[in-house]
Coordinates of C-alpha atoms (C1' of nucleotides) and ligand atoms in Angstrom, one line a residue:
Chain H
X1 CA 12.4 34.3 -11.3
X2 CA 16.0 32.9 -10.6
X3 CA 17.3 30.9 -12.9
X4 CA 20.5 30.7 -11.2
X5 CA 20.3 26.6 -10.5
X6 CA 18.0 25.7 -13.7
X7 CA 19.9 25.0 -16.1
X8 CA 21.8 21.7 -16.5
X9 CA 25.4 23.2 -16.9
X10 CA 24.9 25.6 -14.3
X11 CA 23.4 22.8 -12.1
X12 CA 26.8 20.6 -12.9
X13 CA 28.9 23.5 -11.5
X14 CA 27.2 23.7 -8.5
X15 CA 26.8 20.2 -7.6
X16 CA 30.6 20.3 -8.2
X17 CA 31.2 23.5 -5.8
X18 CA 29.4 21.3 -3.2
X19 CA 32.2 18.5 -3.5
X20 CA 29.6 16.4 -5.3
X21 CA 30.3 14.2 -8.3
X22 CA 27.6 15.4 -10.9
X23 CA 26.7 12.6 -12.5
X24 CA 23.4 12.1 -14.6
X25 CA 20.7 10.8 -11.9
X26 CA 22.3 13.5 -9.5
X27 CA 21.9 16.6 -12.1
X28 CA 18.5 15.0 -13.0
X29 CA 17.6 15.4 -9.1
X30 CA 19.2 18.2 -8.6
X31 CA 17.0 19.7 -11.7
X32 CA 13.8 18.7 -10.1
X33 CA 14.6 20.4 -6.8
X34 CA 15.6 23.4 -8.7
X35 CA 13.8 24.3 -11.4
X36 CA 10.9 24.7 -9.4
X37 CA 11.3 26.4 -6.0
X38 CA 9.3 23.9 -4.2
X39 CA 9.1 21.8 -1.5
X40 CA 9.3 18.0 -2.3
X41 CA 9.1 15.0 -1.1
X42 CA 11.2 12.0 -2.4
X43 CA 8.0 10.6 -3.9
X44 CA 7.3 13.4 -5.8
X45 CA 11.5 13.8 -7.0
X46 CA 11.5 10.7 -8.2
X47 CA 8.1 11.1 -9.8
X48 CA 8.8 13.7 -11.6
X49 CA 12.9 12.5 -12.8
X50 CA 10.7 9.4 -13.8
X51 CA 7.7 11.1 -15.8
X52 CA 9.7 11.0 -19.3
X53 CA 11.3 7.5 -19.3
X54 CA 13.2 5.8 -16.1
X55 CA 16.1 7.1 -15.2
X56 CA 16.7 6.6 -11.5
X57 CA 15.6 4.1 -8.9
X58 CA 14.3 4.1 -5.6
X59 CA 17.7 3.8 -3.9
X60 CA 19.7 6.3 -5.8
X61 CA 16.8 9.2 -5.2
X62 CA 17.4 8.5 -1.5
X63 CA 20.9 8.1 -1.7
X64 CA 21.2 11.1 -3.9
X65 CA 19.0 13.4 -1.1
X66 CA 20.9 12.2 2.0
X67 CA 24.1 13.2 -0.1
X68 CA 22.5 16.5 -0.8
X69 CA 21.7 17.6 2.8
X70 CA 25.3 16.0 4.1
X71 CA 26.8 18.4 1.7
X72 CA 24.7 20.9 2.6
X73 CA 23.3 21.9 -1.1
X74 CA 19.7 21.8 0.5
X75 CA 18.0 20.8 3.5
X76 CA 15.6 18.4 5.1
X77 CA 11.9 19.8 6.4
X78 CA 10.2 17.7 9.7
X79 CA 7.1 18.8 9.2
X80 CA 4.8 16.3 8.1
X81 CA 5.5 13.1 10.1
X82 CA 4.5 10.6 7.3
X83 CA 7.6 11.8 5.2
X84 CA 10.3 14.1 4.7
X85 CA 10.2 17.3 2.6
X86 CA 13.6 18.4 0.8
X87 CA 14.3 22.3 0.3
X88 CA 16.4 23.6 -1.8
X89 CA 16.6 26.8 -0.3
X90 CA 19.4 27.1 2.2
X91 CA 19.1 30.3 3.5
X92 CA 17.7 30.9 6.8
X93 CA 14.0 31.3 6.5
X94 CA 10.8 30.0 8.2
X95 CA 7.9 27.7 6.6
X96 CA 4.5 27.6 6.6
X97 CA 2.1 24.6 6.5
X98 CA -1.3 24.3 5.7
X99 CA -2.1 21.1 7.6
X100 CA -4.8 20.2 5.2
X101 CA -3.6 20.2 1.8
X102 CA -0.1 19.7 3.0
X103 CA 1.3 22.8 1.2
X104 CA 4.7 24.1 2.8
X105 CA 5.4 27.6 1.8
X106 CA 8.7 29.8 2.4
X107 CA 8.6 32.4 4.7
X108 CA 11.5 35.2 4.9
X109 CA 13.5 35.6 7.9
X110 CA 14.8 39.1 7.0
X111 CA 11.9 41.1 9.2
X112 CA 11.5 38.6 11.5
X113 CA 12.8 39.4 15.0
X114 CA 12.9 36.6 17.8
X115 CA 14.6 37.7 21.3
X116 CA 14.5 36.3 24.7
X117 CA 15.6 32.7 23.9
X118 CA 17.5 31.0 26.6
X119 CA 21.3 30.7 26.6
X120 CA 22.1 27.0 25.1
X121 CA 23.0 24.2 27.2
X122 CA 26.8 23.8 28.4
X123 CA 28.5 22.4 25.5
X124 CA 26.3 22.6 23.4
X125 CA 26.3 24.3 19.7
X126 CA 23.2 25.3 18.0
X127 CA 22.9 23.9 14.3
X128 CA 19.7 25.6 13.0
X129 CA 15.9 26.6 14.1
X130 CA 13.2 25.6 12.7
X131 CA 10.0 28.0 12.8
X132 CA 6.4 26.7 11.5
X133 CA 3.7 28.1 11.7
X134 CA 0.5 25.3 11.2
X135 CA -2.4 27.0 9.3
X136 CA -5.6 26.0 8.3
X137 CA -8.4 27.0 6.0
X138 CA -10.8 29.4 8.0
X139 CA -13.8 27.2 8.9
Chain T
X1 CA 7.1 19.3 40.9
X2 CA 3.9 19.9 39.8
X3 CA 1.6 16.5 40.7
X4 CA -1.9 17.6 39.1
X5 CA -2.0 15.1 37.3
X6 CA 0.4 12.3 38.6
X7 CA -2.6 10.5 40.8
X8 CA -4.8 7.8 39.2
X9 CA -8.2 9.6 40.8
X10 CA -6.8 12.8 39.3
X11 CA -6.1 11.7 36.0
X12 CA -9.6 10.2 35.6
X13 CA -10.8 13.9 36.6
X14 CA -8.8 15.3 33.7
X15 CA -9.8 12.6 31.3
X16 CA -13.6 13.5 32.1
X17 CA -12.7 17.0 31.6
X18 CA -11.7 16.5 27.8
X19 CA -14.1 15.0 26.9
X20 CA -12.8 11.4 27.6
X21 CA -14.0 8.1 29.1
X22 CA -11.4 7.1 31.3
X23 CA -11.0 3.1 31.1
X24 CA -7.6 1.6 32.1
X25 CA -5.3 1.7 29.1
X26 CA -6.2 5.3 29.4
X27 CA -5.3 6.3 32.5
X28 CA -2.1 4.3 32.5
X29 CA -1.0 5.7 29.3
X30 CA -1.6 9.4 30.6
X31 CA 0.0 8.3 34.1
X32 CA 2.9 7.7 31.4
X33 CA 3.1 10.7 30.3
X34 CA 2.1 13.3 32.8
X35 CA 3.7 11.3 35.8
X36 CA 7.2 11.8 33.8
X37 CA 7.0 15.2 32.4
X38 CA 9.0 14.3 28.9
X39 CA 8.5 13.9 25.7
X40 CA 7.9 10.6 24.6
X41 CA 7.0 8.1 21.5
X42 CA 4.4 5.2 21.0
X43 CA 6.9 2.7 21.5
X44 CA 8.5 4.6 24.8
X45 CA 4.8 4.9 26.0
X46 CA 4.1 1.4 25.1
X47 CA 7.3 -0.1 27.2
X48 CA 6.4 2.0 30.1
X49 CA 3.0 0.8 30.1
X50 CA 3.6 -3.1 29.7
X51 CA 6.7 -2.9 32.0
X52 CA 5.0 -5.0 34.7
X53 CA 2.9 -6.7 32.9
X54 CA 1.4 -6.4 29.3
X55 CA -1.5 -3.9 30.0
X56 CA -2.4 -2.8 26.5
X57 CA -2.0 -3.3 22.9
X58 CA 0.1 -1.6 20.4
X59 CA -3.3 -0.3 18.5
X60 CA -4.9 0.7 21.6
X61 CA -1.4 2.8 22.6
X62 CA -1.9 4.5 18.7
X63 CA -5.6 5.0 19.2
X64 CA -5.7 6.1 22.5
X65 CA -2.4 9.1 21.8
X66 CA -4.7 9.7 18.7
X67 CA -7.5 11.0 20.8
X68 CA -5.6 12.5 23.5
X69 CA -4.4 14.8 20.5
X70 CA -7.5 15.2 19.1
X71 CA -8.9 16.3 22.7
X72 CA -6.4 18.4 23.3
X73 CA -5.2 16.7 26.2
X74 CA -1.4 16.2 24.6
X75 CA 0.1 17.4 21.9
X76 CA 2.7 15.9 19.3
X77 CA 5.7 17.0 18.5
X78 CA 7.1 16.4 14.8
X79 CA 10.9 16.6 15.3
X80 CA 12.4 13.5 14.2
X81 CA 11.3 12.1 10.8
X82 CA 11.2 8.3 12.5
X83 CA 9.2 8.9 15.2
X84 CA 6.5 11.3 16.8
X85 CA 6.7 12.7 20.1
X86 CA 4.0 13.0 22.7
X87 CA 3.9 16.2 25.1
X88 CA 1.9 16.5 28.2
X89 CA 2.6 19.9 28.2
X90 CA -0.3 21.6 25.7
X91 CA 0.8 25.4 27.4
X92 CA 2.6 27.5 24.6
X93 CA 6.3 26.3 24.5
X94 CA 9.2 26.0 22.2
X95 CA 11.6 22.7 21.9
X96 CA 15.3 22.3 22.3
X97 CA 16.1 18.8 20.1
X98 CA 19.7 17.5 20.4
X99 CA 19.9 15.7 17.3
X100 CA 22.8 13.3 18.6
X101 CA 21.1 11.9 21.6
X102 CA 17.3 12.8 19.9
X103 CA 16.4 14.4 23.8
X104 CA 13.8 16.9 23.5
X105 CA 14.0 20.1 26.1
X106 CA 10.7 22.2 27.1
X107 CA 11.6 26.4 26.3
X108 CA 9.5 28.2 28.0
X109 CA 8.0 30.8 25.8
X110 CA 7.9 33.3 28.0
X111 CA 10.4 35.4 27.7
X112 CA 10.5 35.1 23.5
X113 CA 9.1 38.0 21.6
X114 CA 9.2 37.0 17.9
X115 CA 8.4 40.2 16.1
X116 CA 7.6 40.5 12.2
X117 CA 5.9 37.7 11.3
X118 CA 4.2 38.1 8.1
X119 CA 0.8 38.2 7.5
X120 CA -1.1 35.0 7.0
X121 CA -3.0 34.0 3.5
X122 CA -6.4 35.1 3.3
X123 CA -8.8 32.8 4.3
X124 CA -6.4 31.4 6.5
X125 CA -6.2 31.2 10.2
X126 CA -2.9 30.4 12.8
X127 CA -3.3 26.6 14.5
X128 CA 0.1 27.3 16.4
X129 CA 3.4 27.8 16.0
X130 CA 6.5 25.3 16.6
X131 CA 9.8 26.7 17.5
X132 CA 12.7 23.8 17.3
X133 CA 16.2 24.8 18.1
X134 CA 18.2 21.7 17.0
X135 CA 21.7 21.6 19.0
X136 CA 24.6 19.3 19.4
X137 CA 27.1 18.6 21.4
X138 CA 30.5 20.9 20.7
X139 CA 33.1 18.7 18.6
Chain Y
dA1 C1' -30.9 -13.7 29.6
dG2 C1' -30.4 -11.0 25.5
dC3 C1' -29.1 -6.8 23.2
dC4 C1' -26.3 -2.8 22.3
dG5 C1' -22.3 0.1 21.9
dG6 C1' -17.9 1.5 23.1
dG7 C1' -13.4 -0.2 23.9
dC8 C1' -9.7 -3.5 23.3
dT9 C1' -6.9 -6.6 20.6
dG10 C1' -3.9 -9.7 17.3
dG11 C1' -2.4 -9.6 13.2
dA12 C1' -2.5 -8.2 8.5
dC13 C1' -1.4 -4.3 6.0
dT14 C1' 0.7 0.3 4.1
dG15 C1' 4.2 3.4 3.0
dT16 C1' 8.9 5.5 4.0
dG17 C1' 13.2 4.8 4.1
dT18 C1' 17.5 1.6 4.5
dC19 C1' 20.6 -2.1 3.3
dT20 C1' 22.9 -5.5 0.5
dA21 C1' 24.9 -7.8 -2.9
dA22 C1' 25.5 -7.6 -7.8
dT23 C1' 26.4 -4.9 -11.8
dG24 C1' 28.0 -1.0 -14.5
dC25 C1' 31.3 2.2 -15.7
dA26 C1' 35.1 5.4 -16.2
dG27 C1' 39.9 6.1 -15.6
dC28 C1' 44.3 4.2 -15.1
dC29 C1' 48.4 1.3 -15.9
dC30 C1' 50.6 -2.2 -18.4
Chain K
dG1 C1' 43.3 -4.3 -25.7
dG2 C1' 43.0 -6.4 -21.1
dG3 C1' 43.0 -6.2 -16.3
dC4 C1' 42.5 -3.4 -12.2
dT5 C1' 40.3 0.0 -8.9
dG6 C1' 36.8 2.8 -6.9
dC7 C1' 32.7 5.0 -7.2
dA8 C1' 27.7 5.0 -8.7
dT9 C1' 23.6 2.7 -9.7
dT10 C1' 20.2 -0.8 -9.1
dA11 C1' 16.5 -4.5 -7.8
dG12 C1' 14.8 -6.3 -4.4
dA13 C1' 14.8 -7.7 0.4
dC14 C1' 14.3 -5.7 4.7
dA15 C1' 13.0 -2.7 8.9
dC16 C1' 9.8 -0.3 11.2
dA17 C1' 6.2 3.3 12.6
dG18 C1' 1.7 3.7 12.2
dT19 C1' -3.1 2.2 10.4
dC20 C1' -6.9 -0.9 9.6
dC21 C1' -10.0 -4.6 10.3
dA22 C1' -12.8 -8.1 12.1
dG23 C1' -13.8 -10.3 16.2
dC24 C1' -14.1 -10.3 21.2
dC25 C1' -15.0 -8.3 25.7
dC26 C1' -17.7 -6.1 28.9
dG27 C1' -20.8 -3.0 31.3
dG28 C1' -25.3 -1.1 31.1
dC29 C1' -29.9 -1.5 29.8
dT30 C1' -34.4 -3.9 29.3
Ligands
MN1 MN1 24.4 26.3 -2.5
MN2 MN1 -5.4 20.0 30.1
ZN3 ZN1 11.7 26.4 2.5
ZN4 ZN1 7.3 20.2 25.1

DNA sequence: AGCCGGGCTGGACTGTGTCTAATGCAGCCC
DNA sequence: GGGCTGCATTAGACACAGTCCAGCCCGGCT
C-alpha cells in the first residue's frame, strides 16, 4: 500500500505543493481522503473527521472539498445523483458502480484503448472523460 | 428528422408498447421529450408541459420520468450533480457535456471501439456503460 | 348508484449543498 | 502590549431537487 499521502507531515507538504494553506481541519480532511483510497462522500468525510471529538463543521468540509477539486488535489465523481463522491486519485482512470450497494471502485486506464471518438466541437477544449460502467449483482 | 414518435396517436402506441397506460400527463411529457430530441430535467420538462396552461403537477412530472426509466422508455443521464437529465434516446450513445453552458450533445457510439476493459467482479453483471466527455469553451 | 383501483395533486418533508454574518486567529507594525 | 489586516472557521438560515402522503378524481364494472 502507498503511504505516500498518509501521514500528517507528508499530507502538510502536499496540501502546500497544491497552493493550499494546510491548516488543521484541511490536513484532518485531507487525512480522511487519503489514508484510505476510497471514494467518499462529504457525509461520510465529515463523519469520519468527527468520529473522535468535533473538529470541523458542515461548512468548512464543503468549503474544504470545493477548494480541493479547484486546486486540483482530487476530483469530484457524478455518479450517484443524490450526492457527490470525492476521489483522491487524480490520475486518469475509469470507475465502476455497483448501483445497488453504491460501491465505486477504481478502474486503470493503462490497457484501456478507446478510438473512434469524434473530433471536438470548434472552440472547444476537452477537460476530462468520465467512463462508468453500472453493475449489478447477478440475479 | 426522425418523427416516430413526435405525433400524439403515436406516442400512445409507444407508451402501450412499454408497458404503459397512456393518460394525458403522459403523453405530453413524452411529446416533451421525444418531439425535442434533447436532453432535459424535471423542471425543463415541467415548464414545457405547463407552458400553455398548467397540465400537470410537479409529483406527477417525478413519477411519471420515474416510470418511463423504469420501462425503459428514457433513460437518465447523471452528469451534473444539481440536476438529472432525461434522454429519449435509450440506443447505445456516449455524451458530450459543456460544463460552462451545462448543454449535453448525443456521440454516436458507432464508430468508438473501447478495447481492454477489465474483467467484471464475479457474480457481477454489466447494466451499461456511460461515456461523458466534459468540454469547455477555449480561454 | 355504489364500489374499486389506478392516476393525479398540493403540500409537507428530506437531504445535499450554499450563503451569510459573526467570530477566531495569526502575523505584522507601532 | 495594543491595534490592524486578512484568511479560516462556524452556526444556522437558506435554496432547491426530489420524495412522500393522504385525499381526490375518474373511468370501468356490477
Ligand atoms: Mn497531487
Ligand atoms: Mn423505445
Ligand atoms: Zn476513482
Ligand atoms: Zn443522449
Amino acid at each position: 500500500m502507498d503511504s505516500r499521502h498518509t501521514s500528517r507531515e507528508k499530507l502538510t507538504d502536499t496540501l502546500r505543493a497544491h497552493g493550499i494553506n494546510p491548516t488543521h481541519q484541511r490536513i484532518e480532511i485531507a487525512h480522511a481522503l487519503f489514508s484510505r483510497q476510497e471514494h467518499l462522500s462529504a457525509d461520510q468525510i465529515m463523519a469520519i473527521v468527527n468520529e473522535r471529538h468535533c473538529e470541523t463543521s458542515k461548512a468548512t468540509v464543503y468549503n474544504t472539498l470545493n477548494l480541493f477539486v479547484a486546486k486540483a488535489l482530487i476530483r469530484e465523481v457524478i455518479v450517484d445523483p443524490t450526492r457527490v463522491f470525492y476521489d483522491p486519485n487524480t490520475e486518469p482512470h475509469y470507475h465502476l458502480y455497483d448501483v445497488q450497494s453504491g460501491r465505486l471502485t477504481d478502474v486503470s486506464s493503462a490497457d484501456v484503448r478507446i478510438s473512434g471518438l469524434p473530433d471536438l466541437p470548434e472552440g472547444m477544449v476537452a477537460e476530462g472523460m468520465d467512463v462508468i460502467i453500472r453493475v449489478r449483482p447477478a440475479i
